[in-house]
Amino acid sequence: MARKIMGVVGARPNFMKMAPIWRVLAGKAAYSRVLVHTGQHYDDNMSRIFFDDLRLPKPDVYLGVGSGSHGAQTGTIMIEFEKALLSERADLVMVVGDVNSTMACSLVAVKMGVPVAHVEAGLRSFDRTMPEEINRMVTDIVADLLFTTCAEAGENLIREHVDARKIHFVGNVMIDSLYYYSPLADASPVLDTLALEKGGYGLVTLHRPSNVDEFGTFKKILDALLVLGERCPLVFPVHPRTRKMLATWGTVPPPDRIRMLDPVGYLDFLKLMKHARIVLTDSGGIQEETTVLGIPCLTIRENTERPITITVGTNVLTGSDTGTIVDEGLKALAGGAGRRGIPELWDGRASERIAGVIDAYFS
Ligand code: UD1
Ligand code: UDP
């Protein structure tokens, strides 16, 4: 009888991580699949567009939890996911990344005696003020299969006394998607639509609460962007958290220096990254994607759970200090920090390795 795998997605960065795994599992008769969308992200341009772009099947179960405080959102996901798991009786729950949906569904599964597979396990910023760090630690401690993207992640897990037999270094599913969808991204008309020249603009994303929830910090970052935007116009697809805060403050930067857009779909964003002169971000996934694309990336954070993007890739940490962001930005615009290496096993085949480990787990 086919084993039932329940895959969980909820927020924007989950979709491109689950898509390649879902595709590989679809080709295996040994498994039936149930895709659960918690509804943590729900705007069309934070959710539906990714199902279209990634050709992900419509979710089998939609929990519709929406936004809320950490306690309310995590609690609602747990209540709703428990019902779904009770009715579906899965053999394995697969979670990706580090969002509230990841942790909430892992906790429900382990308490119901259903094994948990965590894709992107072991990343640590060692900064417990980040909600994601708590989500990562809790998920990893209850998971039965821990799939890592780099050697350091495995070392972090061993240090936390995770049984080495549970840890599988498979590579990076986000990069599976990057390679797989690259030809489709190349066909995106986004540069023409926005009248952008290849190599003639910078790309910005910001959504970490530590950067956008408090005006003082955001202002320091904005000041730096305004300086850099004079040298190289910036395109800024604005995350809904950030949009909400900007509306509260009434902040509207000059559009010739910083052009604000609504969030864009995966294919358009991949094309925008590929042809950017520089990327400025506080995203987790974008640090990895720019590393593989060889595009200079300034990460506007004090730390990263993805240090391999600095040691091997094109990433530089700037924090939120105006002067540091400007200095590093000018260096990058002058041609620094271009293509370096690609981390081990970031080769587009992580999902196949994950499926192989799951085969062995069930046999
Ligand atoms: C979440 C993740 C974060 C991830 C990010 C990716 C947690 C704790 N945080 O942060 O790790 O990097 O997603 O994008 O899980 N909102 C909308 N429409 C939506 C979704 C959100 O308007 O479709 C607004 C709401 O006002 C909401 C706010 O954005 O309160 C924040 O959403 P939430 O999912 O709580 O956290 P993110 O900041 O999106
Ligand atoms: N992304 C996108 N559209 C955007 C911004 C980002 O498709 O407007 C993609 C990006 O290429 C990456 C993922 O979303 O694949 C990263 O998600 P996000 O930055 O929201 O979350 P994080 O990685 O920080 O958790």
Tab-separated table of C-alpha atoms and ligand atoms in Angstrom:
chain	number	residue	atom	x	y	z
A	1	MET	CA	0.000	0.000	0.000
A	2	ALA	CA	1.264	3.499	-0.830
A	3	ARG	CA	2.640	5.477	2.096
A	4	LYS	CA	0.901	8.798	2.612
A	5	ILE	CA	3.139	11.879	2.806
A	6	MET	CA	1.574	15.093	4.005
A	7	GLY	CA	3.488	18.165	2.832
A	8	VAL	CA	2.999	21.460	4.650
A	9	VAL	CA	3.270	24.914	3.077
A	10	GLY	CA	2.096	28.190	4.559
A	11	ALA	CA	4.236	31.208	3.720
A	12	ARG	CA	5.940	32.530	0.567
A	13	PRO	CA	9.347	30.856	1.011
A	14	ASN	CA	7.725	27.442	1.529
A	15	PHE	CA	6.285	27.107	-1.947
A	16	MET	CA	9.530	27.046	-3.944
A	17	LYS	CA	11.026	24.624	-1.411
A	18	MET	CA	8.144	22.155	-1.558
A	19	ALA	CA	7.596	22.289	-5.351
A	20	PRO	CA	10.618	20.186	-6.403
A	21	ILE	CA	10.060	17.600	-3.656
A	22	TRP	CA	6.419	17.311	-4.635
A	23	ARG	CA	7.369	16.740	-8.244
A	24	VAL	CA	9.859	13.990	-7.425
A	25	LEU	CA	7.427	12.232	-5.085
A	26	ALA	CA	4.722	12.384	-7.768
A	27	GLY	CA	6.869	10.087	-9.881
A	28	LYS	CA	6.987	7.378	-7.221
A	29	ALA	CA	4.167	4.867	-6.960
A	30	ALA	CA	5.236	4.056	-3.389
A	31	TYR	CA	3.729	7.323	-2.126
A	32	SER	CA	0.445	9.159	-2.078
A	33	ARG	CA	0.646	12.884	-1.375
A	34	VAL	CA	-1.544	15.310	0.522
A	35	LEU	CA	-0.586	18.983	0.238
A	36	VAL	CA	-1.705	21.158	3.140
A	37	HIS	CA	-1.654	24.964	2.905
A	38	THR	CA	-2.035	26.558	6.325
A	39	GLY	CA	-3.019	29.939	4.868
A	40	GLN	CA	-0.365	31.820	6.875
A	41	HIS	CA	0.135	33.849	3.694
A	42	TYR	CA	-3.053	34.412	1.746
A	43	ASP	CA	-2.802	37.446	-0.570
A	44	ASP	CA	-2.752	36.347	-4.204
A	45	ASN	CA	0.742	37.741	-4.668
A	46	MET	CA	2.038	35.979	-1.531
A	47	SER	CA	0.390	32.621	-2.232
A	48	ARG	CA	-1.712	31.844	-5.319
A	49	ILE	CA	0.818	33.239	-7.783
A	50	PHE	CA	3.361	30.688	-6.580
A	51	PHE	CA	1.036	27.775	-7.279
A	52	ASP	CA	0.692	29.091	-10.840
A	53	ASP	CA	4.378	29.918	-11.379
A	54	LEU	CA	5.662	26.676	-9.841
A	55	ARG	CA	2.921	24.490	-11.349
A	56	LEU	CA	2.184	23.258	-7.847
A	57	PRO	CA	-1.098	21.355	-7.590
A	58	LYS	CA	-3.891	23.107	-5.745
A	59	PRO	CA	-3.642	22.287	-2.015
A	60	ASP	CA	-5.654	19.233	-0.972
A	61	VAL	CA	-6.353	20.871	2.376
A	62	TYR	CA	-6.535	24.623	3.049
A	63	LEU	CA	-6.538	25.596	6.711
A	64	GLY	CA	-7.137	29.323	6.146
A	65	VAL	CA	-5.496	30.462	9.401
A	66	GLY	CA	-4.451	33.942	8.236
A	67	SER	CA	-2.448	36.481	10.225
A	68	GLY	CA	-2.188	36.970	13.976
A	69	SER	CA	0.223	37.309	16.867
A	70	HIS	CA	2.733	34.476	17.181
A	71	GLY	CA	0.664	32.724	19.844
A	72	ALA	CA	-2.621	33.142	18.016
A	73	GLN	CA	-1.264	32.150	14.610
A	74	THR	CA	0.757	29.173	15.873
A	75	GLY	CA	-2.139	28.010	18.037
A	76	THR	CA	-4.691	28.250	15.239
A	77	ILE	CA	-2.441	26.347	12.851
A	78	MET	CA	-2.023	23.617	15.476
A	79	ILE	CA	-5.763	23.306	16.087
A	80	GLU	CA	-6.592	23.165	12.389
A	81	PHE	CA	-3.682	20.945	11.378
A	82	GLU	CA	-4.530	18.422	14.078
A	83	LYS	CA	-7.981	17.991	12.531
A	84	ALA	CA	-6.457	17.540	9.080
A	85	LEU	CA	-3.925	14.990	10.305
A	86	LEU	CA	-6.597	13.072	12.189
A	87	SER	CA	-8.694	12.722	9.077
A	88	GLU	CA	-5.799	12.013	6.677
A	89	ARG	CA	-3.740	9.644	8.869
A	90	ALA	CA	-0.450	10.354	7.092
A	91	ASP	CA	2.673	8.168	7.445
A	92	LEU	CA	5.018	11.158	7.322
A	93	VAL	CA	4.607	14.912	7.718
A	94	MET	CA	7.071	16.929	5.676
A	95	VAL	CA	7.808	20.532	6.653
A	96	VAL	CA	10.196	23.034	5.084
A	97	GLY	CA	12.028	26.112	6.354
A	98	ASP	CA	11.436	28.004	9.558
A	99	VAL	CA	8.090	29.809	9.553
A	100	ASN	CA	5.348	29.474	12.157
A	101	SER	CA	3.552	26.896	9.997
A	102	THR	CA	6.706	24.732	10.001
A	103	MET	CA	6.948	24.577	13.768
A	104	ALA	CA	3.213	24.350	14.491
A	105	CYS	CA	2.626	21.379	12.186
A	106	SER	CA	5.766	19.582	13.416
A	107	LEU	CA	4.569	19.825	17.008
A	108	VAL	CA	1.134	18.472	16.121
A	109	ALA	CA	2.590	15.561	14.143
A	110	VAL	CA	5.089	14.443	16.767
A	111	LYS	CA	2.409	14.483	19.473
A	112	MET	CA	0.213	12.311	17.266
A	113	GLY	CA	3.048	9.832	16.751
A	114	VAL	CA	3.508	10.736	13.081
A	115	PRO	CA	7.152	11.042	11.982
A	116	VAL	CA	8.320	14.484	10.826
A	117	ALA	CA	10.775	15.247	8.028
A	118	HIS	CA	12.316	18.734	8.219
A	119	VAL	CA	13.795	20.106	5.034
A	120	GLU	CA	16.412	22.831	5.667
A	121	ALA	CA	17.239	21.587	9.163
A	122	GLY	CA	20.099	22.771	11.344
A	123	LEU	CA	20.428	26.395	10.205
A	124	ARG	CA	21.179	28.654	13.171
A	125	SER	CA	21.605	32.416	13.455
A	126	PHE	CA	22.246	31.992	17.213
A	127	ASP	CA	19.888	34.940	17.648
A	128	ARG	CA	16.903	33.964	19.752
A	129	THR	CA	15.186	37.296	19.175
A	130	MET	CA	14.395	36.011	15.659
A	131	PRO	CA	11.103	34.125	15.669
A	132	GLU	CA	12.513	31.842	12.981
A	133	GLU	CA	15.381	30.722	15.249
A	134	ILE	CA	12.877	29.393	17.786
A	135	ASN	CA	10.921	27.701	14.989
A	136	ARG	CA	14.101	26.048	13.689
A	137	MET	CA	15.199	24.759	17.061
A	138	VAL	CA	11.812	23.380	18.063
A	139	THR	CA	11.232	21.738	14.676
A	140	ASP	CA	14.663	20.110	14.668
A	141	ILE	CA	14.302	18.680	18.153
A	142	VAL	CA	11.075	16.849	17.250
A	143	ALA	CA	11.936	15.810	13.672
A	144	ASP	CA	12.792	12.232	12.725
A	145	LEU	CA	14.442	13.014	9.394
A	146	LEU	CA	16.580	16.154	9.203
A	147	PHE	CA	17.611	17.222	5.717
A	148	THR	CA	20.469	19.732	5.672
A	149	THR	CA	21.802	22.123	3.040
A	150	CYS	CA	25.399	22.347	4.269
A	151	ALA	CA	27.931	20.707	6.558
A	152	GLU	CA	27.637	23.468	9.190
A	153	ALA	CA	23.948	22.714	9.639
A	154	GLY	CA	24.796	19.110	10.467
A	155	GLU	CA	27.433	20.285	12.934
A	156	ASN	CA	24.897	22.579	14.630
A	157	LEU	CA	22.528	19.639	15.054
A	158	ILE	CA	25.211	17.354	16.462
A	159	ARG	CA	26.107	20.095	18.960
A	160	GLU	CA	22.447	20.080	20.020
A	161	HIS	CA	22.658	16.292	20.567
A	162	VAL	CA	20.540	15.294	17.577
A	163	ASP	CA	21.182	11.639	16.707
A	164	ALA	CA	23.590	11.675	13.729
A	165	ARG	CA	21.607	8.874	12.053
A	166	LYS	CA	18.670	11.252	11.585
A	167	ILE	CA	20.744	13.868	9.735
A	168	HIS	CA	21.022	13.719	5.940
A	169	PHE	CA	23.096	16.223	4.001
A	170	VAL	CA	21.157	16.430	0.737
A	171	GLY	CA	21.751	19.939	-0.623
A	172	ASN	CA	19.329	22.786	-1.176
A	173	VAL	CA	15.796	22.354	-2.536
A	174	MET	CA	15.463	26.102	-3.100
A	175	ILE	CA	18.295	25.776	-5.599
A	176	ASP	CA	16.534	22.791	-7.218
A	177	SER	CA	13.762	25.272	-8.006
A	178	LEU	CA	16.160	27.960	-9.136
A	179	TYR	CA	17.662	25.672	-11.786
A	180	TYR	CA	14.405	24.018	-12.759
A	181	TYR	CA	12.425	27.231	-13.290
A	182	SER	CA	15.288	29.262	-14.736
A	183	PRO	CA	14.214	28.820	-18.395
A	184	LEU	CA	10.662	29.884	-17.505
A	185	ALA	CA	12.017	32.897	-15.615
A	186	ASP	CA	14.078	33.856	-18.668
A	187	ALA	CA	10.819	34.107	-20.602
A	188	SER	CA	9.295	36.507	-18.053
A	189	PRO	CA	8.526	39.924	-19.560
A	190	VAL	CA	9.163	41.696	-16.244
A	191	LEU	CA	12.180	43.742	-17.378
A	192	ASP	CA	10.264	45.121	-20.344
A	193	THR	CA	7.158	45.696	-18.265
A	194	LEU	CA	9.149	47.737	-15.749
A	195	ALA	CA	11.368	49.311	-18.453
A	196	LEU	CA	14.532	48.020	-16.783
A	197	GLU	CA	17.909	47.406	-18.456
A	198	LYS	CA	19.835	44.228	-17.664
A	199	GLY	CA	22.473	45.172	-15.078
A	200	GLY	CA	21.000	48.654	-14.727
A	201	TYR	CA	19.145	48.418	-11.422
A	202	GLY	CA	19.387	47.131	-7.872
A	203	LEU	CA	16.782	44.891	-6.246
A	204	VAL	CA	15.589	45.336	-2.668
A	205	THR	CA	13.458	43.263	-0.295
A	206	LEU	CA	12.888	43.948	3.403
A	207	HIS	CA	10.502	42.235	5.780
A	208	ARG	CA	12.292	41.215	8.990
A	209	PRO	CA	10.474	42.640	12.023
A	210	SER	CA	13.875	43.832	13.326
A	211	ASN	CA	14.216	46.051	10.231
A	212	VAL	CA	10.698	47.160	9.431
A	213	ASP	CA	8.670	47.200	12.628
A	214	GLU	CA	10.374	50.237	14.143
A	215	PHE	CA	10.682	53.536	12.270
A	216	GLY	CA	14.149	54.457	13.628
A	217	THR	CA	15.775	51.337	12.204
A	218	PHE	CA	13.844	51.471	8.955
A	219	LYS	CA	14.835	55.119	8.473
A	220	LYS	CA	18.558	54.263	8.766
A	221	ILE	CA	18.140	51.630	6.037
A	222	LEU	CA	16.022	53.913	3.870
A	223	ASP	CA	18.647	56.672	4.085
A	224	ALA	CA	21.245	54.243	2.744
A	225	LEU	CA	18.932	53.093	-0.036
A	226	LEU	CA	18.325	56.698	-1.046
A	227	VAL	CA	22.085	57.271	-1.425
A	228	LEU	CA	22.600	54.055	-3.388
A	229	GLY	CA	19.478	54.736	-5.437
A	230	GLU	CA	21.135	57.872	-6.802
A	231	ARG	CA	23.913	55.728	-8.307
A	232	CYS	CA	21.743	52.848	-9.382
A	233	PRO	CA	17.927	52.979	-9.340
A	234	LEU	CA	16.419	50.469	-6.973
A	235	VAL	CA	13.380	48.260	-7.504
A	236	PHE	CA	11.629	47.267	-4.286
A	237	PRO	CA	8.790	44.715	-4.281
A	238	VAL	CA	7.312	45.510	-0.891
A	239	HIS	CA	6.275	42.705	1.496
A	240	PRO	CA	2.820	43.232	3.068
A	241	ARG	CA	4.296	43.565	6.569
A	242	THR	CA	6.515	46.379	5.305
A	243	ARG	CA	3.729	47.946	3.250
A	244	LYS	CA	1.579	48.122	6.373
A	245	MET	CA	4.334	49.860	8.332
A	246	LEU	CA	5.113	52.336	5.519
A	247	ALA	CA	1.432	53.280	5.401
A	248	THR	CA	1.488	53.930	9.165
A	249	TRP	CA	4.528	56.181	8.859
A	250	GLY	CA	3.395	57.819	5.605
A	251	THR	CA	6.789	57.078	4.020
A	252	VAL	CA	6.979	57.398	0.219
A	253	PRO	CA	10.514	57.490	-1.222
A	254	PRO	CA	11.178	59.276	-4.540
A	255	PRO	CA	10.291	56.770	-7.274
A	256	ASP	CA	13.270	57.680	-9.482
A	257	ARG	CA	15.571	56.335	-6.763
A	258	ILE	CA	13.430	53.642	-5.118
A	259	ARG	CA	10.609	52.206	-7.153
A	260	MET	CA	8.137	50.416	-4.941
A	261	LEU	CA	6.063	47.552	-6.319
A	262	ASP	CA	3.713	44.988	-4.924
A	263	PRO	CA	5.367	41.606	-4.276
A	264	VAL	CA	6.027	39.796	-7.539
A	265	GLY	CA	5.744	36.116	-8.465
A	266	TYR	CA	8.620	33.654	-8.395
A	267	LEU	CA	9.436	33.732	-12.105
A	268	ASP	CA	9.456	37.524	-12.293
A	269	PHE	CA	11.519	37.745	-9.110
A	270	LEU	CA	14.036	35.194	-10.359
A	271	LYS	CA	14.443	37.182	-13.563
A	272	LEU	CA	14.832	40.418	-11.575
A	273	MET	CA	17.551	38.795	-9.442
A	274	LYS	CA	19.419	37.330	-12.404
A	275	HIS	CA	19.897	40.715	-14.059
A	276	ALA	CA	20.338	42.923	-10.986
A	277	ARG	CA	23.614	44.751	-10.412
A	278	ILE	CA	23.178	44.345	-6.697
A	279	VAL	CA	20.612	42.853	-4.323
A	280	LEU	CA	19.892	44.343	-0.888
A	281	THR	CA	17.759	42.135	1.323
A	282	ASP	CA	16.998	40.670	4.710
A	283	SER	CA	15.462	37.519	3.229
A	284	GLY	CA	16.847	34.100	4.076
A	285	GLY	CA	16.271	32.462	0.724
A	286	ILE	CA	17.493	35.369	-1.392
A	287	GLN	CA	20.953	35.100	0.214
A	288	GLU	CA	21.141	31.577	-1.201
A	289	GLU	CA	19.716	32.376	-4.617
A	290	THR	CA	22.096	35.306	-5.217
A	291	THR	CA	25.017	33.106	-4.201
A	292	VAL	CA	24.162	30.615	-6.937
A	293	LEU	CA	23.404	33.345	-9.473
A	294	GLY	CA	26.691	35.126	-8.668
A	295	ILE	CA	24.950	38.421	-7.924
A	296	PRO	CA	26.401	40.614	-5.133
A	297	CYS	CA	24.087	40.462	-2.107
A	298	LEU	CA	24.082	42.847	0.853
A	299	THR	CA	22.190	41.279	3.727
A	300	ILE	CA	20.779	43.995	5.938
A	301	ARG	CA	21.023	41.995	9.145
A	302	GLU	CA	23.452	41.600	12.038
A	303	ASN	CA	23.708	37.836	11.544
A	304	THR	CA	22.746	35.047	9.211
A	305	GLU	CA	21.757	31.414	9.656
A	306	ARG	CA	23.297	30.862	6.219
A	307	PRO	CA	27.026	31.693	6.722
A	308	ILE	CA	28.001	29.544	3.747
A	309	THR	CA	26.597	32.296	1.508
A	310	ILE	CA	29.340	34.539	2.925
A	311	THR	CA	32.234	32.068	3.040
A	312	VAL	CA	31.511	30.526	-0.368
A	313	GLY	CA	28.984	32.864	-1.990
A	314	THR	CA	28.449	36.537	-2.755
A	315	ASN	CA	26.814	37.612	0.509
A	316	VAL	CA	27.990	40.413	2.844
A	317	LEU	CA	26.361	41.282	6.171
A	318	THR	CA	25.847	45.002	6.711
A	319	GLY	CA	23.536	45.379	9.689
A	320	SER	CA	21.270	48.423	9.588
A	321	ASP	CA	23.923	51.141	9.916
A	322	THR	CA	23.473	53.702	7.107
A	323	GLY	CA	27.199	54.237	6.518
A	324	THR	CA	28.001	50.520	6.370
A	325	ILE	CA	25.197	49.786	3.912
A	326	VAL	CA	26.344	52.667	1.690
A	327	ASP	CA	30.037	51.648	1.840
A	328	GLU	CA	29.327	48.003	1.047
A	329	GLY	CA	26.810	49.007	-1.624
A	330	LEU	CA	29.307	51.296	-3.364
A	331	LYS	CA	31.927	48.533	-3.254
A	332	ALA	CA	29.506	46.090	-4.840
A	333	LEU	CA	28.450	48.626	-7.478
A	334	ALA	CA	32.127	49.177	-8.276
A	335	GLY	CA	32.361	45.505	-9.196
A	336	GLY	CA	33.244	43.814	-5.908
A	337	ALA	CA	31.793	40.560	-4.599
A	338	GLY	CA	30.755	39.085	-7.935
A	339	ARG	CA	30.541	35.345	-8.680
A	340	ARG	CA	32.406	33.145	-6.246
A	341	GLY	CA	31.725	29.491	-5.484
A	342	ILE	CA	28.575	27.391	-5.325
A	343	PRO	CA	28.164	25.412	-2.100
A	344	GLU	CA	28.507	21.635	-2.187
A	345	LEU	CA	25.386	19.756	-3.381
A	346	TRP	CA	23.548	22.933	-4.429
A	347	ASP	CA	23.233	21.230	-7.766
A	348	GLY	CA	19.505	20.955	-8.457
A	349	ARG	CA	19.202	17.366	-7.198
A	350	ALA	CA	18.460	17.765	-3.484
A	351	SER	CA	14.859	16.611	-3.881
A	352	GLU	CA	15.936	13.361	-5.508
A	353	ARG	CA	18.271	12.717	-2.587
A	354	ILE	CA	15.457	13.469	-0.143
A	355	ALA	CA	13.196	10.981	-1.907
A	356	GLY	CA	15.985	8.398	-1.755
A	357	VAL	CA	16.320	8.853	2.009
A	358	ILE	CA	12.552	8.540	2.453
A	359	ASP	CA	12.589	5.315	0.398
A	360	ALA	CA	15.259	3.904	2.711
A	361	TYR	CA	13.383	5.121	5.811
A	362	PHE	CA	10.246	3.198	4.863
A	363	SER	CA	11.949	0.060	3.582
B	1	UD1	C1	6.749	35.201	7.656
B	1	UD1	C2	7.723	34.330	8.421
B	1	UD1	C3	9.144	34.714	8.055
B	1	UD1	C4	9.341	34.667	6.547
B	1	UD1	C5	8.285	35.511	5.861
B	1	UD1	C6	8.437	35.314	4.379
B	1	UD1	C7	7.081	33.597	10.692
B	1	UD1	C8	7.261	33.846	12.121
B	1	UD1	N1	7.597	34.537	9.864
B	1	UD1	O1	6.935	36.548	8.077
B	1	UD1	O2	10.052	33.798	8.637
B	1	UD1	O3	10.622	35.144	6.239
B	1	UD1	O4	6.983	35.075	6.262
B	1	UD1	O5	7.740	36.222	3.627
B	1	UD1	O6	6.520	32.611	10.316
B	1	UD1	N2	0.235	39.886	5.502
B	1	UD1	C9	-0.665	40.239	4.530
B	1	UD1	N3	-0.947	39.305	3.574
B	1	UD1	C10	-0.419	38.065	3.539
B	1	UD1	C11	0.478	37.718	4.558
B	1	UD1	C12	0.810	38.645	5.522
B	1	UD1	O7	-1.180	41.348	4.496
B	1	UD1	O8	-0.733	37.273	2.626
B	1	UD1	C13	0.588	40.925	6.515
B	1	UD1	C14	-0.316	40.894	7.742
B	1	UD1	O9	-0.477	42.194	8.169
B	1	UD1	C15	0.531	40.118	8.737
B	1	UD1	C16	1.948	40.521	8.367
B	1	UD1	O10	1.932	40.671	6.963
B	1	UD1	O11	0.218	40.428	10.052
B	1	UD1	C17	2.990	39.508	8.754
B	1	UD1	O12	2.686	38.193	8.268
B	1	UD1	P1	3.261	36.885	9.022
B	1	UD1	O13	2.981	35.661	8.230
B	1	UD1	O14	2.857	36.901	10.447
B	1	UD1	O15	4.808	37.140	9.064
B	1	UD1	P2	5.786	37.604	7.916
B	1	UD1	O16	6.370	38.908	8.308
B	1	UD1	O17	5.106	37.489	6.603
B	2	UDP	N1	10.392	36.156	-3.772
B	2	UDP	C1	9.392	36.316	-4.740
B	2	UDP	N2	8.814	37.545	-4.889
B	2	UDP	C2	9.150	38.623	-4.151
B	2	UDP	C3	10.154	38.457	-3.155
B	2	UDP	C4	10.737	37.223	-2.990
B	2	UDP	O1	9.074	35.353	-5.449
B	2	UDP	O2	8.564	39.711	-4.345
B	2	UDP	C5	10.987	34.825	-3.586
B	2	UDP	C6	12.496	34.735	-3.557
B	2	UDP	O3	13.025	34.569	-4.849
B	2	UDP	C7	12.718	33.502	-2.696
B	2	UDP	C8	11.605	33.578	-1.686
B	2	UDP	O4	10.596	34.412	-2.276
B	2	UDP	O5	12.572	32.327	-3.494
B	2	UDP	C9	12.080	34.163	-0.381
B	2	UDP	O6	10.979	34.429	0.436
B	2	UDP	P1	10.994	35.532	1.582
B	2	UDP	O7	12.071	36.511	1.346
B	2	UDP	O8	9.600	36.016	1.708
B	2	UDP	O9	11.264	34.644	2.886
B	2	UDP	P2	12.588	34.163	3.647
B	2	UDP	O10	13.427	33.425	2.663
B	2	UDP	O11	13.241	35.362	4.221
B	2	UDP	O12	12.060	33.304	4.729
